[in-house]
mmCIF file of C-alpha atoms in Angstrom:
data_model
loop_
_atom_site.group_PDB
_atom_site.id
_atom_site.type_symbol
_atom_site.label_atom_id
_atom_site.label_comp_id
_atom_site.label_asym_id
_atom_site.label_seq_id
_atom_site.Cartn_x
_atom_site.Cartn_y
_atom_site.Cartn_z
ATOM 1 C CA UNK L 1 159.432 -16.283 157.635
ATOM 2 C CA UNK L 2 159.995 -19.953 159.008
ATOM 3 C CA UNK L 3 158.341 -23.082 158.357
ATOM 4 C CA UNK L 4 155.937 -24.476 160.694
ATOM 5 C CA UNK L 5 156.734 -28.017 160.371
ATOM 6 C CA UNK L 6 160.668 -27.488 161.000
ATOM 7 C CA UNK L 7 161.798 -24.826 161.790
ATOM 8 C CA UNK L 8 163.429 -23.558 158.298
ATOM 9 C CA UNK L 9 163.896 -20.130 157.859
ATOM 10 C CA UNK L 10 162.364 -19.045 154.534
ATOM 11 C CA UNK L 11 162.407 -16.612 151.865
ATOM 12 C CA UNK L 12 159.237 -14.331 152.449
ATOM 13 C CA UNK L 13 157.438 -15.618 149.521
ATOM 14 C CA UNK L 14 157.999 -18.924 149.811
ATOM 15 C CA UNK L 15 155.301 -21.463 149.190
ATOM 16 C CA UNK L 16 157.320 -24.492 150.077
ATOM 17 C CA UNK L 17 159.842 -24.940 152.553
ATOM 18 C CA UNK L 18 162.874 -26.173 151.028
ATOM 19 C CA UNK L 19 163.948 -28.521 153.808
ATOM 20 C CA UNK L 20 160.978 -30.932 154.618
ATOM 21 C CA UNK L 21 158.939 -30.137 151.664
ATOM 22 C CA UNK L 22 156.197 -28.518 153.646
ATOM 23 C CA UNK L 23 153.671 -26.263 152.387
ATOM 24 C CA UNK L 24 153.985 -22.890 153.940
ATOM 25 C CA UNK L 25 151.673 -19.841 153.985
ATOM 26 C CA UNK L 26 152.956 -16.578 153.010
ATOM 27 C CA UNK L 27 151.280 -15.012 156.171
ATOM 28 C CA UNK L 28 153.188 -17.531 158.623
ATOM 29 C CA UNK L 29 155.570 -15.279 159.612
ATOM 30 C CA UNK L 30 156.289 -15.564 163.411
ATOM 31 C CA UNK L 31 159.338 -17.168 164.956
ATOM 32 C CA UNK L 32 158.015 -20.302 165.716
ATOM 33 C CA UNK L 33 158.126 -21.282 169.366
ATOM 34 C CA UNK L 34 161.402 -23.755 170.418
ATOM 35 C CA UNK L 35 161.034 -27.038 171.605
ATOM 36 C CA UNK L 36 161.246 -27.365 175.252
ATOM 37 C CA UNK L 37 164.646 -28.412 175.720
ATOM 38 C CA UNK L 38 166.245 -30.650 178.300
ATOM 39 C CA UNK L 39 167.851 -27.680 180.546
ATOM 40 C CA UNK L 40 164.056 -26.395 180.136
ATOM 41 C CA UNK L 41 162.990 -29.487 181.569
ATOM 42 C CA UNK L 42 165.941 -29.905 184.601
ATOM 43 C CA UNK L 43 164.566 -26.035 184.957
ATOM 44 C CA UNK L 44 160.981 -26.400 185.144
ATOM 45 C CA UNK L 45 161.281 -29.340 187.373
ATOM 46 C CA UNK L 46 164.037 -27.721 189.642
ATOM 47 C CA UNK L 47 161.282 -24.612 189.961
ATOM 48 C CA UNK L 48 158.627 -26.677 191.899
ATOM 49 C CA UNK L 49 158.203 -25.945 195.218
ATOM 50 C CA UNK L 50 158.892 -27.974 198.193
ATOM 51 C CA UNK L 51 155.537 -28.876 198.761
ATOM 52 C CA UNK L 52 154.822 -30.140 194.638
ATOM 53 C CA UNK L 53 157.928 -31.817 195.331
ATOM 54 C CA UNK L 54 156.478 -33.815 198.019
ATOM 55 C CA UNK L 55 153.342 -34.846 196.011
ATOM 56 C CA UNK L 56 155.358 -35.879 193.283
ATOM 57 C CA UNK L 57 157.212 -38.413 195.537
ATOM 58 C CA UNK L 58 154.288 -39.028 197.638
ATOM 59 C CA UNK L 59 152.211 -39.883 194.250
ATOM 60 C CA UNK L 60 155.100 -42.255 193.082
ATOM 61 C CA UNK L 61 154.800 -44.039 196.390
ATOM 62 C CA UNK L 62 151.487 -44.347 197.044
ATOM 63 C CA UNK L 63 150.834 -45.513 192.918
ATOM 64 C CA UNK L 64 153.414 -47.607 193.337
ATOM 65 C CA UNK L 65 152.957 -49.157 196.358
ATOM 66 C CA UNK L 66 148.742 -50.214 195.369
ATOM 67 C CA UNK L 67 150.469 -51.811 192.453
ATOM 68 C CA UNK L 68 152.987 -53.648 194.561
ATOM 69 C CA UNK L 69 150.428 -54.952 196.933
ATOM 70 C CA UNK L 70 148.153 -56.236 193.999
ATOM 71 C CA UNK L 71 151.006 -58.167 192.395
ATOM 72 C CA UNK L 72 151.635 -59.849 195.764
ATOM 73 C CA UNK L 73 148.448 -60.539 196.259
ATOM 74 C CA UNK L 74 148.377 -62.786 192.846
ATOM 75 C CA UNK L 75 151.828 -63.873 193.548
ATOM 76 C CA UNK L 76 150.856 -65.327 196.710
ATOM 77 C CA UNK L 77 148.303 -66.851 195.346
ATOM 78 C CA UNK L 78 150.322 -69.550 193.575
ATOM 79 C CA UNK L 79 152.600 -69.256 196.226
ATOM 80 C CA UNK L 80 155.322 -67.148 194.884
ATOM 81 C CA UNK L 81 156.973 -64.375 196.300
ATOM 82 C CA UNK L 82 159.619 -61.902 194.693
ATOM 83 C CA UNK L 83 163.247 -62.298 196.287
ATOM 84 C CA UNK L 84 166.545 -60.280 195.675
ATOM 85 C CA UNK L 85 169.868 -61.655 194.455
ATOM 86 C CA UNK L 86 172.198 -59.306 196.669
ATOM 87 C CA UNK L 87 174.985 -59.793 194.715
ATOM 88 C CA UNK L 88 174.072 -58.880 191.857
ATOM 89 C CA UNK L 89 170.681 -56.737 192.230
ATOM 90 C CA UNK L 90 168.565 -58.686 190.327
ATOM 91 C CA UNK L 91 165.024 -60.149 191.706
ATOM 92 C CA UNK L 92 163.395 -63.474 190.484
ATOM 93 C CA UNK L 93 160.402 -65.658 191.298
ATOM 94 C CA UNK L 94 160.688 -68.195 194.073
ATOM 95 C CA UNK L 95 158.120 -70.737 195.151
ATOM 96 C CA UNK L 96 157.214 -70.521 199.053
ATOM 97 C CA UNK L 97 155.971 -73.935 200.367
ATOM 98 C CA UNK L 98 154.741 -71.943 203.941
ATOM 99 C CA UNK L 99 153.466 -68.161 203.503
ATOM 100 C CA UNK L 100 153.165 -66.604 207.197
ATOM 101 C CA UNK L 101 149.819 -67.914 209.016
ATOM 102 C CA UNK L 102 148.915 -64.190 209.213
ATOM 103 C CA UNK L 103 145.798 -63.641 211.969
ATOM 104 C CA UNK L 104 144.532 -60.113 210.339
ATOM 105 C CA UNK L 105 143.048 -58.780 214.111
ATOM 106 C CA UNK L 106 146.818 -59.464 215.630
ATOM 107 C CA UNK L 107 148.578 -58.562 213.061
ATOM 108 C CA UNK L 108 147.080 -56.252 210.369
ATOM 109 C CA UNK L 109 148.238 -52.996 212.354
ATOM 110 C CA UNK L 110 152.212 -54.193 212.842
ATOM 111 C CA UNK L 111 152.164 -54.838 209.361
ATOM 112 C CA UNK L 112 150.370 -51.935 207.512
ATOM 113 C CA UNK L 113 153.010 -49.917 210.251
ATOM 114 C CA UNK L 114 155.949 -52.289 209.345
ATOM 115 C CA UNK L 115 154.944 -51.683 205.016
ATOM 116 C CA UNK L 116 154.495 -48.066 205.254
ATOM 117 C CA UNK L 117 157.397 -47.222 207.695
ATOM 118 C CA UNK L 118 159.898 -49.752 205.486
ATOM 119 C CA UNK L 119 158.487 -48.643 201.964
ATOM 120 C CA UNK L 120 158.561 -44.706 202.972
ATOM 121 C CA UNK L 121 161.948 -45.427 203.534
ATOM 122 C CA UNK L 122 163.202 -46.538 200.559
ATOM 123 C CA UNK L 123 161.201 -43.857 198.621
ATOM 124 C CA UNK L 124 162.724 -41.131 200.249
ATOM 125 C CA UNK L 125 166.547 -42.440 200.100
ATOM 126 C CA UNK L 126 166.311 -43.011 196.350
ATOM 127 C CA UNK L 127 164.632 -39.749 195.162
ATOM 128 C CA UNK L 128 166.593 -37.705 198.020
ATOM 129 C CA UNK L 129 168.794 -37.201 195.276
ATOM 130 C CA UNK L 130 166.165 -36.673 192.327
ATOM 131 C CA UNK L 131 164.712 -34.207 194.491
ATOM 132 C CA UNK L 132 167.775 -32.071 194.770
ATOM 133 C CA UNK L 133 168.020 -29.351 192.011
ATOM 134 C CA UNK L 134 171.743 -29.817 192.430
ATOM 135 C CA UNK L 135 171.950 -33.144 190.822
ATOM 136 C CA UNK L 136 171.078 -34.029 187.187
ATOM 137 C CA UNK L 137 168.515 -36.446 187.641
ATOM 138 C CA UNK L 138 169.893 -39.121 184.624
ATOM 139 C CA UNK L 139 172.690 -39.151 186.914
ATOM 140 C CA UNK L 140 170.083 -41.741 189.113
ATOM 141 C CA UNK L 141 169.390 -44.133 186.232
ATOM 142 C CA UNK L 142 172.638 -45.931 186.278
ATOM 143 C CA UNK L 143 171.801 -50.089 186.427
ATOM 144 C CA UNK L 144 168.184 -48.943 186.464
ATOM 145 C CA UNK L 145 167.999 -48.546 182.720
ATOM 146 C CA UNK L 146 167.188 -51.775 182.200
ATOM 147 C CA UNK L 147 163.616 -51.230 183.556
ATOM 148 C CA UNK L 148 163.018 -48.563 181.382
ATOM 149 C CA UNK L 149 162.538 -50.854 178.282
ATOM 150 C CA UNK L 150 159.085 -52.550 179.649
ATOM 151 C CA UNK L 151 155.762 -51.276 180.098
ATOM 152 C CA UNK L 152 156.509 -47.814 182.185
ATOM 153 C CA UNK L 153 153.138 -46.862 181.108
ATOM 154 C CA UNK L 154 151.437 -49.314 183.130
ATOM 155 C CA UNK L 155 151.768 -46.727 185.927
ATOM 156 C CA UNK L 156 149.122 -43.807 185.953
ATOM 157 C CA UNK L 157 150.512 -40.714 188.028
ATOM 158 C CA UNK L 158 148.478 -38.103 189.119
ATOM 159 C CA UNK L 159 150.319 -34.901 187.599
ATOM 160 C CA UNK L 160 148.021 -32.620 186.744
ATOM 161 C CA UNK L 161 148.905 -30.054 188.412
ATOM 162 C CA UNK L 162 152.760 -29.899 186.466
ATOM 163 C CA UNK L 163 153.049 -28.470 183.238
ATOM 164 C CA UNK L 164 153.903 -30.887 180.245
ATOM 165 C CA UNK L 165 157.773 -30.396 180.820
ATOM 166 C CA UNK L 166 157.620 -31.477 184.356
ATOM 167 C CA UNK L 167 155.437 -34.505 183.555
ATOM 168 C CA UNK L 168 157.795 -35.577 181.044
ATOM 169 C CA UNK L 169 160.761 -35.069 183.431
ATOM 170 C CA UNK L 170 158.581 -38.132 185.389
ATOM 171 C CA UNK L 171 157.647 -40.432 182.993
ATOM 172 C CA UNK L 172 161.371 -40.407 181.553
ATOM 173 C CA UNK L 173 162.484 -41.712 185.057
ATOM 174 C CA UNK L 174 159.636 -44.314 185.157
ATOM 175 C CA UNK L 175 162.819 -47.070 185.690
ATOM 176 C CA UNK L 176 163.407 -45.908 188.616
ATOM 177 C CA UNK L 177 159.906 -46.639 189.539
ATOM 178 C CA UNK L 178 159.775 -50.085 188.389
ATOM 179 C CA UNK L 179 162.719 -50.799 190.144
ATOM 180 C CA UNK L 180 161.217 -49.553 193.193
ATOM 181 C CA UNK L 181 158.061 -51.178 192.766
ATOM 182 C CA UNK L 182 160.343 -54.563 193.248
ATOM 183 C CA UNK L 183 161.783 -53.395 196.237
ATOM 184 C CA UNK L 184 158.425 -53.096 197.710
ATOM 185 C CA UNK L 185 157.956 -56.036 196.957
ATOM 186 C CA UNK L 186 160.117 -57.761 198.799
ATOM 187 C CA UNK L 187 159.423 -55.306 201.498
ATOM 188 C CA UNK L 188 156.391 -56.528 201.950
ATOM 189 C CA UNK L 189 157.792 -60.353 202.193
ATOM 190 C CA UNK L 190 160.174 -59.375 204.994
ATOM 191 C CA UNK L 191 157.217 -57.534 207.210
ATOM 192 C CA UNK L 192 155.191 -60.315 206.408
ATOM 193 C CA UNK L 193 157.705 -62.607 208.036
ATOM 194 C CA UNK L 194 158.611 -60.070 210.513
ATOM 195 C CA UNK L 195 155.300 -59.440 211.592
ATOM 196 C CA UNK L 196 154.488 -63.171 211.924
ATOM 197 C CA UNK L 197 157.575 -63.861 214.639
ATOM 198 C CA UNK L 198 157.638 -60.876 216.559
ATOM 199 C CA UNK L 199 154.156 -59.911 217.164
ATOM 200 C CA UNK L 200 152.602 -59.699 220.653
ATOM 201 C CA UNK L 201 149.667 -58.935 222.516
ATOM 202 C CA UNK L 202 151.837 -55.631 223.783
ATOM 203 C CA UNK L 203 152.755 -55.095 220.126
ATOM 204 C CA UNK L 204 150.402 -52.154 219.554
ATOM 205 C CA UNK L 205 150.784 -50.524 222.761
ATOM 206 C CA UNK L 206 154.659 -50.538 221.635
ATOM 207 C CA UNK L 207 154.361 -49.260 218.325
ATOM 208 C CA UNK L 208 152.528 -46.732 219.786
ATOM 209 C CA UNK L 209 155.221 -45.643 222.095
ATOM 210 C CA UNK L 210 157.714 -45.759 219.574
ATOM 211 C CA UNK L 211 156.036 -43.838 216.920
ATOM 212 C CA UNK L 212 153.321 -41.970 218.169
ATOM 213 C CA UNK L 213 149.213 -42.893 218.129
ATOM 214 C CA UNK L 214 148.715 -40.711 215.185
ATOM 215 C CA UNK L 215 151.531 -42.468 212.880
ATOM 216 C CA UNK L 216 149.874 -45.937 213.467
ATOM 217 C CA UNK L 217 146.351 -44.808 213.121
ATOM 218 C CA UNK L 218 147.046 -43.329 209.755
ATOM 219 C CA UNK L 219 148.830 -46.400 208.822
ATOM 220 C CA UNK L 220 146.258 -48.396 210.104
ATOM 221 C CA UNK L 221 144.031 -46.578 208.026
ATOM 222 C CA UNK L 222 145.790 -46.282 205.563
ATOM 223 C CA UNK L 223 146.051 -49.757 204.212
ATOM 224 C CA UNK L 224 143.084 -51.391 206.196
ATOM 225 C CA UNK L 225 141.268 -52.007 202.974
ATOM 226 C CA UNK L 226 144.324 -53.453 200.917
ATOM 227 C CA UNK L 227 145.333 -55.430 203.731
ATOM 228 C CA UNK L 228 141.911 -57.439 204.437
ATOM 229 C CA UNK L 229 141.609 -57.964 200.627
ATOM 230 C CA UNK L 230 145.326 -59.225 200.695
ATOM 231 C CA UNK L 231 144.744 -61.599 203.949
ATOM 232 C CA UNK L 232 141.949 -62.736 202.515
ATOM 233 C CA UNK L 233 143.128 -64.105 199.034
ATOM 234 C CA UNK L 234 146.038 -65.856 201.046
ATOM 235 C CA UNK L 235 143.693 -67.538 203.307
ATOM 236 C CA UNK L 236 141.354 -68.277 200.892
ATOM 237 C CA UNK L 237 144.630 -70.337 198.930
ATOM 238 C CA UNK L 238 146.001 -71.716 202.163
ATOM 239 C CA UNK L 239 142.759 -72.790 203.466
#
């Protein structure tokens, strides 16, 4: 027989087990199911389909994208934005004396486009590799370990659908989410700016050409509502 608590393989007739202490029936006498282990894990995960893959990353982005836009919002607020130290990779708090003077009916489209488009991007080139059931993914965690120490479950991901060993497989690469959640950030800073200079009354008509009616109305879409709520609140301060 083994004991339930750890493990221990036991004398049939034992009433204690003599490694942890705990007490043990006499008719416990299954094998006791292993812990999933981290190959079980890399398996599992490496078993999902293409198309769970896809809601996996599209979950990350979308969670962590509403996140990003609410902590800009406050940030801008006060005036603040979130900028990037090249050099060495690390983003700080600066204080912006002029935000863009963002007009939401010229501009709201280009920029939900210009977000989406930018932020997509990024998703997909740093979990191209996750994704790939060649590559170990605590191979990806590198300089993003630091993240990991600091509130990675502020994030809620919708992962029903997974079994236990796949959601764990997410939540222990929650860094890399964080990290990413800063590099929307300043995403969103640089189409903000972006939009502002290089907007025109043919802008539309061009983004259209360039990527298709049914990209920008989804985008549109898309981010209408956290858009007008984020326009607002900077108005609102800059007014």
């Amino acid at each position: 027989m083994f004991c339930p608590n750890c493990g221990m393989q036991l004398p049939d007739n034992a009433r204690f087990c003599s490694k942890c202490g705990n007490q043990v029936s006499v008719t416990q006498s299954r094998v006791p199911e292993p812990k999933t282990s981290e190959q079980g894990i890399n398996d599992s995960f490496n078993q999902l389909t293409d198309e769970q893959k896809k809601e996996v990353v599209e979950s990350l982005f979308d969670t962590s994208l509403e996140k990003a836009v609410a902590t800009y919002v406050e940030l801008a607020k006060n005036g603040k934005v979130w900028v990037a130290d090249l050099n060495t990779g690390i983003y700080y708090l600066e204080q912006v004396k002029n935000l863009p003077d963002i007009d939401s009916d010229k501009n709201r489209l280009y920029l939900a486009l210009l977000v989406y488009q930018d932020g997509k991007d990024v998703y997909d080139a740093h979990f191209k590799r996750w994704l790939d059931a060649d590559v170990d993914p605590d191979l990806l965690l590198g300089d993003f370990a630091q993240f990991l120490n600091g509130g990675l479950q502020e994030l809620m991901l919708h992962t029903a659908l997974f079994d236990n060993a796949v959601q764990n497989r997410i939540m222990a690469h929650m860094g890399i989410v964080r990290f990413l959640e800063q590099v929307l950030l300043t995403t969103i800073l640089l189409s903000l700016k972006l939009a502002h200079r290089e907007i025109s009354p043919e802008g539309k008509a061009m983004l259209i050409q360039q990527h298709g009616e049914e990209l920008v109305k989804v985008a549109f879409e898309r981010f209408e509502a956290w858009y007008n709520e984020l326009l607002t609140k900077i108005k609102s301060e800059n007014s």
